[in-house]
CSV table of C-alpha atoms and ligand atoms in Angstrom, one decimal:
chain,number,residue,atom,x,y,z
A,224,MET,CA,0.0,0.0,0.0
A,225,THR,CA,1.3,3.4,-0.9
A,226,LYS,CA,2.3,5.4,2.2
A,227,VAL,CA,1.8,9.2,2.3
A,228,LEU,CA,3.2,11.3,5.1
A,229,ILE,CA,1.7,14.7,5.7
A,230,ALA,CA,4.2,16.7,7.7
A,231,ASP,CA,2.1,19.9,8.2
A,232,LYS,CA,-1.5,20.9,9.0
A,233,PHE,CA,-3.8,19.6,6.3
A,234,PRO,CA,-7.7,19.7,6.2
A,235,GLU,CA,-9.3,16.6,7.6
A,236,ALA,CA,-11.7,16.1,4.6
A,237,TYR,CA,-8.8,15.7,2.2
A,238,ILE,CA,-6.9,13.3,4.5
A,239,GLU,CA,-10.1,11.2,4.4
A,240,GLU,CA,-10.3,11.4,0.7
A,241,LEU,CA,-6.8,10.0,0.4
A,242,ARG,CA,-7.7,7.1,2.8
A,243,ARG,CA,-10.8,6.3,0.8
A,244,ASN,CA,-8.5,5.8,-2.2
A,245,ASN,CA,-6.7,3.0,-0.3
A,246,LEU,CA,-3.6,5.0,0.7
A,247,GLU,CA,-2.0,4.7,4.1
A,248,VAL,CA,-1.9,8.3,5.3
A,249,ILE,CA,0.3,9.3,8.3
A,250,VAL,CA,-0.4,12.8,9.6
A,251,GLU,CA,2.3,14.4,11.7
A,252,PRO,CA,1.9,18.2,11.6
A,253,GLY,CA,4.5,18.7,14.4
A,254,LEU,CA,7.4,17.4,12.4
A,255,ASN,CA,10.4,19.7,11.7
A,256,ALA,CA,13.6,19.7,9.6
A,257,ASP,CA,15.4,17.7,12.3
A,258,ASN,CA,13.0,14.8,12.8
A,259,LEU,CA,11.5,14.6,9.3
A,260,ALA,CA,14.2,12.2,8.0
A,261,GLU,CA,13.3,9.5,10.5
A,262,ALA,CA,9.5,9.9,9.9
A,263,ALA,CA,9.9,9.9,6.1
A,264,LYS,CA,12.3,6.9,5.9
A,265,ASN,CA,9.6,4.5,4.7
A,266,VAL,CA,7.1,6.6,2.9
A,267,ASP,CA,6.4,6.9,-0.8
A,268,ILE,CA,4.9,10.4,-0.9
A,269,LEU,CA,5.7,13.3,1.4
A,270,VAL,CA,3.4,16.4,1.7
A,271,VAL,CA,4.7,19.6,3.3
A,272,ARG,CA,3.7,23.2,3.7
A,273,SER,CA,6.6,25.2,5.2
A,274,THR,CA,8.3,22.2,6.9
A,275,VAL,CA,11.9,22.0,5.6
A,276,VAL,CA,12.7,19.0,3.6
A,277,ASN,CA,16.5,18.9,3.7
A,278,GLU,CA,19.2,16.7,2.0
A,279,LYS,CA,19.3,14.3,4.9
A,280,THR,CA,15.6,13.6,4.7
A,281,ILE,CA,15.9,13.0,1.0
A,282,ASN,CA,19.1,10.9,1.1
A,283,GLU,CA,18.0,8.8,4.0
A,284,SER,CA,14.6,8.0,2.6
A,285,GLU,CA,14.4,4.4,1.3
A,286,GLN,CA,11.4,4.7,-1.0
A,287,LEU,CA,10.5,8.4,-1.3
A,288,ASN,CA,9.2,9.0,-4.8
A,289,LEU,CA,7.3,12.3,-4.7
A,290,ILE,CA,7.4,15.4,-2.5
A,291,ILE,CA,4.5,17.8,-2.8
A,292,ARG,CA,4.7,21.3,-1.6
A,293,ALA,CA,1.1,22.1,-0.5
A,294,GLY,CA,1.6,25.7,-1.5
A,295,ALA,CA,3.4,27.8,-4.0
A,296,GLY,CA,7.0,28.6,-3.0
A,297,TYR,CA,9.1,25.5,-2.7
A,298,ASN,CA,12.4,26.9,-1.4
A,299,ASN,CA,11.9,24.8,1.8
A,300,ILE,CA,12.6,21.7,-0.3
A,301,ASP,CA,16.2,20.8,-1.3
A,302,VAL,CA,15.3,20.3,-4.9
A,303,ALA,CA,19.0,19.7,-5.9
A,304,ALA,CA,19.1,16.7,-3.5
A,305,ALA,CA,15.8,15.4,-5.0
A,306,ASN,CA,17.2,15.7,-8.5
A,307,LYS,CA,20.2,13.6,-7.5
A,308,LYS,CA,18.0,10.8,-6.1
A,309,GLY,CA,15.3,10.9,-8.8
A,310,VAL,CA,12.6,12.1,-6.4
A,311,TYR,CA,9.8,14.1,-8.1
A,312,VAL,CA,8.9,17.5,-6.6
A,313,ALA,CA,5.6,19.1,-7.3
A,314,ASN,CA,3.8,22.2,-6.0
A,315,CYS,CA,0.3,23.8,-6.1
A,316,PRO,CA,0.8,27.1,-7.9
A,317,GLY,CA,-2.0,29.7,-7.8
A,318,LYS,CA,-4.1,27.8,-5.3
A,319,ASN,CA,-3.5,30.2,-2.4
A,320,ALA,CA,-3.1,33.3,-4.6
A,321,VAL,CA,-6.4,34.8,-3.5
A,322,ALA,CA,-5.5,34.5,0.2
A,323,VAL,CA,-2.1,36.1,-0.3
A,324,ALA,CA,-3.8,38.9,-2.3
A,325,GLU,CA,-6.4,39.4,0.4
A,326,LEU,CA,-3.6,39.8,3.0
A,327,THR,CA,-1.7,42.2,0.7
A,328,ILE,CA,-4.8,44.4,0.5
A,329,GLY,CA,-5.3,44.2,4.3
A,330,LEU,CA,-1.6,45.3,4.8
A,331,MET,CA,-2.1,48.1,2.3
A,332,LEU,CA,-5.1,49.5,4.2
A,333,SER,CA,-3.3,48.9,7.5
A,334,LEU,CA,-0.3,50.9,6.3
A,335,ASP,CA,-2.5,53.8,5.2
A,336,ARG,CA,-4.8,53.9,8.2
A,337,ARG,CA,-2.2,52.5,10.7
A,338,ILE,CA,-4.8,50.1,11.9
A,339,PRO,CA,-2.4,48.0,14.0
A,340,ASP,CA,-1.2,51.1,15.9
A,341,ASN,CA,-4.8,52.3,16.5
A,342,VAL,CA,-5.6,48.9,18.0
A,343,SER,CA,-2.4,48.7,20.0
A,344,ASP,CA,-2.9,52.2,21.5
A,345,PHE,CA,-6.5,51.4,22.4
A,346,ARG,CA,-5.4,48.3,24.2
A,347,LYS,CA,-3.0,50.4,26.2
A,348,GLY,CA,-5.8,52.9,27.1
A,349,ILE,CA,-4.6,55.6,24.7
A,350,TRP,CA,-7.0,57.6,22.6
A,351,ASN,CA,-5.4,59.4,19.7
A,352,LYS,CA,-7.9,60.4,17.0
A,353,SER,CA,-5.8,63.5,16.1
A,354,GLU,CA,-2.8,61.4,15.2
A,355,TYR,CA,-4.6,58.5,13.4
A,356,SER,CA,-6.8,60.8,11.4
A,357,LYS,CA,-3.8,61.5,9.1
A,358,ALA,CA,-4.1,59.1,6.2
A,359,ASN,CA,-3.5,59.4,2.5
A,360,GLY,CA,-6.3,57.1,1.2
A,361,LEU,CA,-5.7,54.7,-1.7
A,362,MET,CA,-8.0,56.1,-4.4
A,363,GLY,CA,-6.0,57.7,-7.2
A,364,LYS,CA,-2.7,56.4,-5.8
A,365,THR,CA,-0.1,54.5,-7.8
A,366,LEU,CA,0.6,50.9,-7.1
A,367,ALA,CA,3.6,49.1,-8.5
A,368,ILE,CA,3.3,45.3,-8.4
A,369,VAL,CA,6.6,43.6,-8.7
A,370,GLY,CA,6.1,40.0,-9.8
A,371,TYR,CA,2.9,39.6,-11.9
A,372,GLY,CA,2.0,35.9,-11.6
A,373,ASN,CA,-1.0,34.4,-10.0
A,374,ILE,CA,-0.8,36.5,-6.8
A,375,GLY,CA,0.2,39.7,-8.5
A,376,ARG,CA,-2.8,39.5,-10.8
A,377,GLU,CA,-5.2,38.9,-7.9
A,378,VAL,CA,-3.8,42.0,-6.1
A,379,ALA,CA,-4.2,44.0,-9.3
A,380,LYS,CA,-7.9,43.0,-9.6
A,381,ARG,CA,-8.7,44.1,-6.0
A,382,ALA,CA,-6.6,47.3,-6.1
A,383,LYS,CA,-8.3,48.4,-9.3
A,384,GLU,CA,-11.6,48.4,-7.5
A,385,PHE,CA,-10.0,50.8,-5.0
A,386,GLY,CA,-9.4,53.2,-7.9
A,387,MET,CA,-5.6,52.8,-7.9
A,388,SER,CA,-3.4,53.4,-10.9
A,389,ILE,CA,-1.6,50.1,-11.3
A,390,TYR,CA,1.7,49.2,-12.9
A,391,ALA,CA,3.2,45.7,-12.9
A,392,LYS,CA,6.4,44.1,-13.8
A,393,ASP,CA,6.9,40.5,-14.6
A,394,ILE,CA,9.6,38.5,-16.3
A,395,SER,CA,7.2,36.6,-18.6
A,396,ARG,CA,3.8,38.3,-19.0
A,397,ILE,CA,1.7,41.4,-18.3
A,398,GLU,CA,-2.0,41.1,-19.1
A,399,GLY,CA,-5.4,42.2,-18.1
A,400,TYR,CA,-7.1,44.5,-15.7
A,401,GLY,CA,-5.9,47.7,-17.4
A,402,VAL,CA,-2.4,47.2,-15.8
A,403,LYS,CA,0.5,49.0,-17.4
A,404,THR,CA,3.9,47.5,-17.7
A,405,PHE,CA,7.1,49.1,-16.6
A,406,ASP,CA,10.6,48.2,-17.6
A,407,GLU,CA,12.9,50.3,-15.5
A,408,PHE,CA,12.7,50.4,-11.7
A,409,SER,CA,14.6,53.7,-11.6
A,410,LYS,CA,11.7,55.4,-13.5
A,411,MET,CA,8.7,53.6,-11.9
A,412,LEU,CA,9.6,53.3,-8.3
A,413,PRO,CA,9.9,57.1,-7.7
A,414,THR,CA,6.3,57.5,-8.9
A,415,ALA,CA,4.8,54.7,-6.8
A,416,ASP,CA,2.8,55.3,-3.6
A,417,VAL,CA,2.6,51.6,-2.9
A,418,ILE,CA,5.0,48.8,-4.0
A,419,SER,CA,3.9,45.2,-3.5
A,420,ILE,CA,6.3,42.4,-4.1
A,421,HIS,CA,5.1,39.0,-5.4
A,422,LEU,CA,8.3,37.2,-6.5
A,423,PRO,CA,9.7,33.8,-5.9
A,424,GLU,CA,13.1,33.7,-4.3
A,425,THR,CA,15.6,32.8,-7.1
A,426,PRO,CA,19.2,33.8,-7.8
A,427,GLU,CA,17.8,36.6,-10.0
A,428,THR,CA,15.5,38.0,-7.3
A,429,LYS,CA,17.8,37.6,-4.3
A,430,ASN,CA,18.2,41.0,-2.6
A,431,LEU,CA,16.5,42.7,-5.6
A,432,PHE,CA,15.3,45.4,-3.2
A,433,ASN,CA,18.8,46.5,-2.2
A,434,LYS,CA,20.1,50.0,-1.2
A,435,GLU,CA,19.9,51.3,-4.8
A,436,MET,CA,16.3,50.0,-5.4
A,437,LEU,CA,15.1,51.4,-2.1
A,438,SER,CA,16.7,54.7,-2.9
A,439,TYR,CA,14.3,55.1,-5.9
A,440,MET,CA,11.3,55.0,-3.6
A,441,LYS,CA,9.4,58.1,-2.6
A,442,ASP,CA,9.8,59.3,0.9
A,443,GLY,CA,6.9,58.0,3.0
A,444,ALA,CA,5.9,55.4,0.3
A,445,TYR,CA,4.5,52.0,1.4
A,446,LEU,CA,6.3,48.7,0.7
A,447,ILE,CA,4.6,45.4,1.1
A,448,ASN,CA,6.3,42.0,0.9
A,449,THR,CA,4.2,38.8,1.2
A,450,SER,CA,6.5,36.7,-1.0
A,451,ARG,CA,9.9,35.6,0.3
A,452,PRO,CA,12.3,37.4,2.7
A,453,GLY,CA,15.3,37.0,0.5
A,454,VAL,CA,14.0,39.4,-2.2
A,455,ILE,CA,14.7,42.3,0.2
A,456,ASP,CA,18.1,43.2,1.7
A,457,GLU,CA,16.9,43.7,5.3
A,458,GLU,CA,19.8,45.8,6.4
A,459,ALA,CA,19.2,48.2,3.5
A,460,LEU,CA,15.5,48.2,4.3
A,461,ILE,CA,16.0,49.1,8.0
A,462,GLU,CA,18.2,52.1,6.8
A,463,ALA,CA,15.6,53.2,4.3
A,464,VAL,CA,12.8,53.0,6.8
A,465,LYS,CA,14.8,55.4,9.0
A,466,SER,CA,16.0,57.8,6.3
A,467,LYS,CA,13.1,57.8,4.0
A,468,LYS,CA,10.3,57.2,6.5
A,469,LEU,CA,9.0,54.3,4.4
A,470,ARG,CA,6.1,52.4,5.8
A,471,VAL,CA,6.6,48.7,5.4
A,472,ALA,CA,4.4,45.6,5.9
A,473,LEU,CA,6.1,42.2,5.8
A,474,ASP,CA,4.5,38.7,6.0
A,475,VAL,CA,8.0,37.3,5.6
A,476,PHE,CA,11.3,38.3,7.1
A,477,SER,CA,14.8,36.9,7.6
A,478,ASP,CA,14.5,35.8,11.2
A,479,GLU,CA,11.2,34.0,10.8
A,480,PRO,CA,11.1,31.1,13.3
A,481,SER,CA,11.0,27.7,11.7
A,482,GLY,CA,8.4,26.4,14.3
A,483,LYS,CA,4.7,27.2,14.3
A,484,SER,CA,4.7,29.0,17.7
A,485,GLY,CA,7.3,30.2,20.2
A,486,GLU,CA,9.5,33.2,20.5
A,487,VAL,CA,10.5,35.6,17.8
A,488,HIS,CA,13.4,38.0,17.6
A,489,SER,CA,14.1,40.5,14.9
A,490,ARG,CA,15.6,44.0,14.5
A,491,LEU,CA,12.3,44.9,12.7
A,492,MET,CA,10.5,44.9,16.1
A,493,GLU,CA,12.2,48.2,17.0
A,494,LEU,CA,10.7,50.1,14.0
A,495,ASP,CA,7.3,51.8,14.5
A,496,ASN,CA,6.9,52.0,10.7
A,497,VAL,CA,7.1,48.3,10.1
A,498,TYR,CA,4.2,45.9,10.5
A,499,VAL,CA,5.1,42.2,10.5
A,500,THR,CA,2.5,39.4,10.3
A,501,HIS,CA,3.3,35.8,11.1
A,502,HIS,CA,3.7,34.4,7.5
A,503,ILE,CA,0.0,33.9,7.2
A,504,GLY,CA,-0.5,34.9,3.6
A,505,ALA,CA,-1.8,31.5,2.5
A,506,SER,CA,-3.5,30.6,5.8
A,507,THR,CA,-7.2,31.0,5.1
A,508,GLU,CA,-9.6,28.1,5.0
A,509,GLN,CA,-10.5,28.8,1.4
A,510,ALA,CA,-6.8,28.7,0.3
A,511,GLN,CA,-5.9,25.6,2.4
A,512,ASN,CA,-8.9,23.7,1.0
A,513,ALA,CA,-7.9,24.7,-2.6
A,514,VAL,CA,-4.3,23.7,-1.9
A,515,ALA,CA,-5.4,20.4,-0.3
A,516,GLU,CA,-7.7,19.6,-3.2
A,517,GLU,CA,-4.9,20.2,-5.7
A,518,THR,CA,-2.5,18.0,-3.5
A,519,VAL,CA,-5.0,15.1,-3.5
A,520,LYS,CA,-5.4,15.5,-7.3
A,521,ILE,CA,-1.6,15.4,-7.8
A,522,ILE,CA,-1.3,12.3,-5.7
A,523,LEU,CA,-4.2,10.4,-7.2
A,524,THR,CA,-3.2,11.3,-10.8
A,525,PHE,CA,0.4,10.1,-10.1
A,526,ILE,CA,-0.8,6.8,-8.6
A,527,GLN,CA,-3.3,6.1,-11.3
A,528,SER,CA,-1.3,7.3,-14.4
A,529,GLY,CA,2.3,8.1,-13.4
A,530,VAL,CA,1.8,11.7,-14.6
A,531,ILE,CA,2.9,14.4,-12.2
A,532,ALA,CA,1.1,17.7,-12.4
A,533,HIS,CA,3.1,20.9,-11.6
A,534,TRP,CA,6.3,18.8,-11.7
A,535,ILE,CA,9.0,21.3,-10.6
A,536,ASN,CA,12.2,19.3,-11.1
A,537,ARG,CA,11.7,18.0,-14.6
A,538,ALA,CA,14.7,19.3,-16.7
A,539,GLN,CA,13.4,22.2,-18.9
A,540,LYS,CA,15.9,21.4,-21.5
A,541,THR,CA,18.1,18.3,-21.9
A,542,PRO,CA,21.4,18.6,-23.7
A,543,THR,CA,20.1,17.0,-26.8
A,544,SER,CA,20.7,18.0,-30.4
A,545,TYR,CA,19.0,15.2,-32.3
A,546,GLN,CA,15.6,13.7,-32.5
A,547,LEU,CA,14.7,10.2,-33.7
A,548,VAL,CA,11.1,9.3,-34.5
A,549,VAL,CA,10.3,5.6,-35.0
A,550,LYS,CA,6.9,4.5,-36.1
A,551,HIS,CA,6.5,0.9,-35.4
A,552,TYR,CA,4.0,-2.0,-34.9
A,553,ASP,CA,3.2,-2.1,-31.3
A,554,ARG,CA,4.8,-5.5,-30.7
A,555,PRO,CA,7.2,-6.8,-28.1
A,556,GLY,CA,10.9,-6.4,-28.9
A,557,VAL,CA,10.6,-3.8,-31.6
A,558,LEU,CA,11.8,-0.9,-29.5
A,559,ALA,CA,14.5,-3.1,-27.9
A,560,SER,CA,15.9,-3.7,-31.4
A,561,VAL,CA,16.0,0.1,-32.0
A,562,LEU,CA,17.7,0.8,-28.6
A,563,ASP,CA,20.2,-2.0,-29.3
A,564,VAL,CA,21.3,-0.2,-32.5
A,565,LEU,CA,21.8,3.1,-30.5
A,566,ARG,CA,23.7,1.3,-27.7
A,567,GLN,CA,26.2,-0.1,-30.2
A,568,ASP,CA,27.4,3.4,-31.0
A,569,ASP,CA,27.2,4.6,-27.4
A,570,ILE,CA,24.4,7.0,-28.1
A,571,ASN,CA,22.5,8.2,-25.0
A,572,ILE,CA,18.7,8.7,-25.0
A,573,GLU,CA,18.0,11.8,-22.9
A,574,GLU,CA,14.2,11.7,-23.3
A,575,MET,CA,11.8,9.2,-24.8
A,576,GLU,CA,8.0,9.0,-25.4
A,577,ASN,CA,6.1,6.2,-26.9
A,578,ILE,CA,2.5,7.0,-28.1
A,579,ILE,CA,0.0,4.4,-29.3
A,580,PHE,CA,-2.4,5.2,-32.2
A,581,ASP,CA,-6.1,4.5,-31.6
A,582,GLY,CA,-6.7,0.8,-32.1
A,583,GLY,CA,-3.3,-0.2,-30.7
A,584,VAL,CA,-1.7,-1.5,-33.9
A,585,VAL,CA,0.9,1.2,-34.5
A,586,ALA,CA,3.0,3.2,-32.0
A,587,CYS,CA,5.3,6.2,-32.4
A,588,CYS,CA,8.4,6.6,-30.3
A,589,THR,CA,10.1,9.9,-30.1
A,590,MET,CA,13.7,10.0,-28.7
A,591,LYS,CA,16.0,12.9,-27.9
A,592,LEU,CA,19.6,11.8,-28.5
A,593,ASP,CA,22.9,13.2,-27.3
A,594,LYS,CA,24.6,12.3,-30.6
A,595,ALA,CA,23.6,11.9,-34.2
A,596,ALA,CA,22.7,8.4,-35.5
A,597,SER,CA,24.4,7.5,-38.8
A,598,SER,CA,22.5,6.5,-41.9
A,599,GLU,CA,23.9,3.0,-41.5
A,600,MET,CA,22.3,2.9,-38.0
A,601,LEU,CA,19.0,4.2,-39.4
A,602,ASN,CA,19.0,1.5,-42.1
A,603,GLU,CA,19.7,-1.2,-39.5
A,604,MET,CA,16.6,0.0,-37.5
A,605,LYS,CA,14.5,0.0,-40.7
A,606,ALA,CA,15.6,-3.6,-41.4
A,607,ASN,CA,13.3,-4.7,-38.6
A,608,LYS,CA,10.0,-5.6,-40.4
A,609,ASN,CA,8.0,-4.3,-37.5
A,610,VAL,CA,9.5,-0.8,-38.0
A,611,LEU,CA,7.4,1.3,-40.4
A,612,THR,CA,9.4,4.6,-40.6
A,613,VAL,CA,12.5,6.1,-39.1
A,614,SER,CA,13.1,9.9,-39.2
A,615,HIS,CA,16.1,11.6,-37.7
A,616,VAL,CA,16.6,15.4,-37.5
A,617,SER,CA,19.1,17.7,-35.9
A,618,THR,CA,17.4,20.1,-33.5
A,619,GLU,CA,20.3,22.4,-33.3
A,620,ASN,CA,19.6,25.9,-34.7
B,127,3PG,C1,3.5,29.5,-0.2
B,127,3PG,O1,4.6,29.5,-0.7
B,127,3PG,O2,2.6,28.8,-0.6
B,127,3PG,C2,3.3,30.3,1.1
B,127,3PG,O3,4.5,30.9,1.5
B,127,3PG,C3,2.5,29.6,2.1
B,127,3PG,O4,3.3,29.0,3.1
B,127,3PG,P1,2.6,28.1,4.2
B,127,3PG,O5,1.9,27.0,3.5
B,127,3PG,O6,3.7,27.6,5.1
B,127,3PG,O7,1.7,29.0,4.9
C-alpha cells in the first residue's frame, strides 16, 4: 500500500479522501527539519507546507518517490538533492493566490490607516484620534506590483476596485485589468505610492530590493512583501525605513522562526513604521482547501497514471541535439531492437516518449539523442520488419 506522510497541517476532509483511495496516510503536523528524516524513511509520498525537507531527509529515505509542496513557493525543499535521487517534486501554484492577495490588500489598508497602531494604543488605554486621522487614502494612488504571476494578478484586480493606478512588472507576462507594464525600476519606483512584491526567491530576485532600489522609492511610500524574505536586503530596508520614512508591511522576514509557535526576535521589532505578520498569507480556510484539493489531485493522478502535475524538477531542456522518431508496430521487442542499435554506438537517449495510435496497432516513439545516429544505423533500424518509418533530425539551430 502506498504510504503518504503529511508533515504539516492539512484539512481533515482531504486526508479522508486519500484514505478512501486506499492510501496509508500518516499525519504528523508537528514534524520539523530535524525529525522529518526519521519519519519519512519508509514513505512513498511526502506532503509539506513550510516544513523544511533537507538533503538528509531525501538521502535517508528508502522509497521516497514524490514530494508535494502544499503551497506555491518550494524553497523549503532541497530540490537539488531530490534531483540527484530521482525524487519528483511538485507544487500547487496559484491555489493560495487569493488568500495572499487578500492579506496584501489588508496590509495596504493597514499601512495607510495605521490600523495595528490604532488597536495597540487602544489596548494600552490611549485615545489618539488626532494622530490617526492622518491618512492618504488609496484612491488615485499609484501601485507598482513587482512580480505579476497568480498572486500579483489577484492583487491588481482588487486594487483596481480601489481606484488605484496600477503598474506591474513580470519576467514573462503582463496582461489584463488595465495594468500598465514598466521596464525600469529607476523610473517607476519614484512615482509609486505603494509597492507590493510577489516574487519567488531565485538567484535573480535575491536581494532585488537593495540599497539602490530602495533609494528610488518616494519618501513615505509604502512597501509590502508577502512573498519571500530574500527578495529584500533587510539591512538596507532598515536604513531606508529610517532615512526615507518608508512604511513597510512584511509577512515574511529573515529571522522568521521555523516552528509554528514560540519566541521571535528581529531588529524589525524596533521600528514603528514596520508591521510584521506571522507568515499567514496562505493561511485561510479557502486557500488551504484549494491547496489540499490540488494536492490530492496530484497524488491520485500520479498513482493512477504516473503523470505528475506541476512537476518542478523536470529538466526544462536536456542537452540533446538530435531527435529520432520511429513509427512501429506495437509488438514486443521492436523498441528493444532500435535501442540496441543506439547502444552499439554509445548514443544516449535523454528523453523518450512512446505513443500508441487508436486501435493499438501502431505506435510512435520519439527519442531525444545526445549524438547523431548515422545513416547505417537508421538502415539497421529499418531492417526490422516491424519498424514502419524512421526519421532523424538535428534540433540544433
Ligand atoms: C507559499 O509559498 O505557498 C506560502 O508561503 C505559504 O506557506 P505556508 O503553507 O507555510 O503557509
